[in-house]
């Protein structure tokens, strides 16, 4: 059984505004929707009491909450704070799947500490370093972890254990199920299905007939089955360096010097990231802006600067140079799945 954590910051844009302007704490802050035609991005929990919500047109938000404090969207700032928060997630584990600016899954199955200890650590660190609160859900799959983080927002922490199913899910409205949107909900409501308890009574074949593959997933999800893994953002696919000369050149020795320097820098980064590569690419741009790239893929994985340089230099030797060069670049790609440590161990 896996341990999956779902984290979601509370009223994110509005909380950042309240943190940056402490006089706004405890007040109904509404971000976006300043103009009547614009829509609300989000609002503080104080404003939610009046019925204001995300994606609501500004004029409606003003009607519902006339004393609301409407603020412009400061995306750059929210991204900055998001980075600070994600840094904390990555300190806990590499197995982070970002879902949006303020939301992520973490797979903490292989960590030594208990998921609740990890969750509390994340909450404390996020508060200490950014002054924000977040809600955390813990369970053995993605669907239930996300459901749990929504359980007692804001500043919530909820664990859903296997033995709590199906009772804990039964009273929930069907819209709580990932995969059931407005349209499907309406269809189901029409045949008298409103809660998960109702939904549990529908046979698999029925859900599949009316909702296809999605129907099958829904059938499984409400029974606690969800095999989707946490998928960390893909790692970089290539590492490269390039430079544009002040003056165009045809001097091969000079070009070789650059390749040597690039090989060192690239090899250093490969060492840090513990990756090996087997494709080397040299790129050149001529004085009349033509691009030439030439790659070589070898049989073994390499990472030392000498090996990279030797291949790059061979590639350069094969290039006929009848024009001056204004840019040279070197890239390695085609990384091995295995890390260097494992290879040397073998
Ligand atoms: P959410 O996590 O959906 O909302 P939230 O963090 O504001 O509130 P909650 O406590 O319920 O999690 O979205 C994160 C941010 O994304 C939100 O602060 C603003 C932005 N956003 C929009 O700009 N438009 C939208 O329609 C939604 C839903 C969010
Ligand atoms: Mg949020």
PDB file of N, CA, C and O and ligand atoms in Angstrom, residues 8-12 102 153, ligand 2:
ATOM      1  N   UNK A   8      -2.630  21.416  -0.797  1.00  0.00           N
ATOM      2  CA  UNK A   8      -3.324  22.493  -1.509  1.00  0.00           C
ATOM      3  C   UNK A   8      -3.358  23.722  -0.596  1.00  0.00           C
ATOM      4  O   UNK A   8      -3.909  23.678   0.500  1.00  0.00           O
ATOM      5  N   UNK A   9      -2.730  24.802  -1.044  1.00  0.00           N
ATOM      6  CA  UNK A   9      -2.706  26.020  -0.228  1.00  0.00           C
ATOM      7  C   UNK A   9      -4.111  26.610  -0.117  1.00  0.00           C
ATOM      8  O   UNK A   9      -4.935  26.447  -1.006  1.00  0.00           O
ATOM      9  N   UNK A  10      -4.352  27.289   1.012  1.00  0.00           N
ATOM     10  CA  UNK A  10      -5.682  27.844   1.259  1.00  0.00           C
ATOM     11  C   UNK A  10      -5.820  29.235   0.639  1.00  0.00           C
ATOM     12  O   UNK A  10      -4.958  30.095   0.860  1.00  0.00           O
ATOM     13  N   UNK A  11      -6.894  29.422  -0.109  1.00  0.00           N
ATOM     14  CA  UNK A  11      -7.213  30.722  -0.720  1.00  0.00           C
ATOM     15  C   UNK A  11      -5.938  31.400  -1.224  1.00  0.00           C
ATOM     16  O   UNK A  11      -5.658  32.565  -0.884  1.00  0.00           O
ATOM     17  N   UNK A  12      -5.193  30.688  -2.064  1.00  0.00           N
ATOM     18  CA  UNK A  12      -3.797  31.026  -2.306  1.00  0.00           C
ATOM     19  C   UNK A  12      -3.523  32.504  -2.637  1.00  0.00           C
ATOM     20  O   UNK A  12      -2.825  33.184  -1.874  1.00  0.00           O
ATOM     21  N   UNK A 102      -0.577  25.949  -6.790  1.00  0.00           N
ATOM     22  CA  UNK A 102      -0.656  25.792  -5.327  1.00  0.00           C
ATOM     23  C   UNK A 102      -1.019  24.368  -4.883  1.00  0.00           C
ATOM     24  O   UNK A 102      -1.480  24.159  -3.773  1.00  0.00           O
ATOM     25  N   UNK A 153     -10.846  22.179   5.013  1.00  0.00           N
ATOM     26  CA  UNK A 153     -10.161  23.406   4.635  1.00  0.00           C
ATOM     27  C   UNK A 153     -10.749  24.557   5.414  1.00  0.00           C
ATOM     28  O   UNK A 153     -11.944  24.527   5.680  1.00  0.00           O
TER      29      UNK A 153
HETATM   30 MG1  LIG B   2      -5.753  26.126  -3.068  1.00  0.00          MG
END
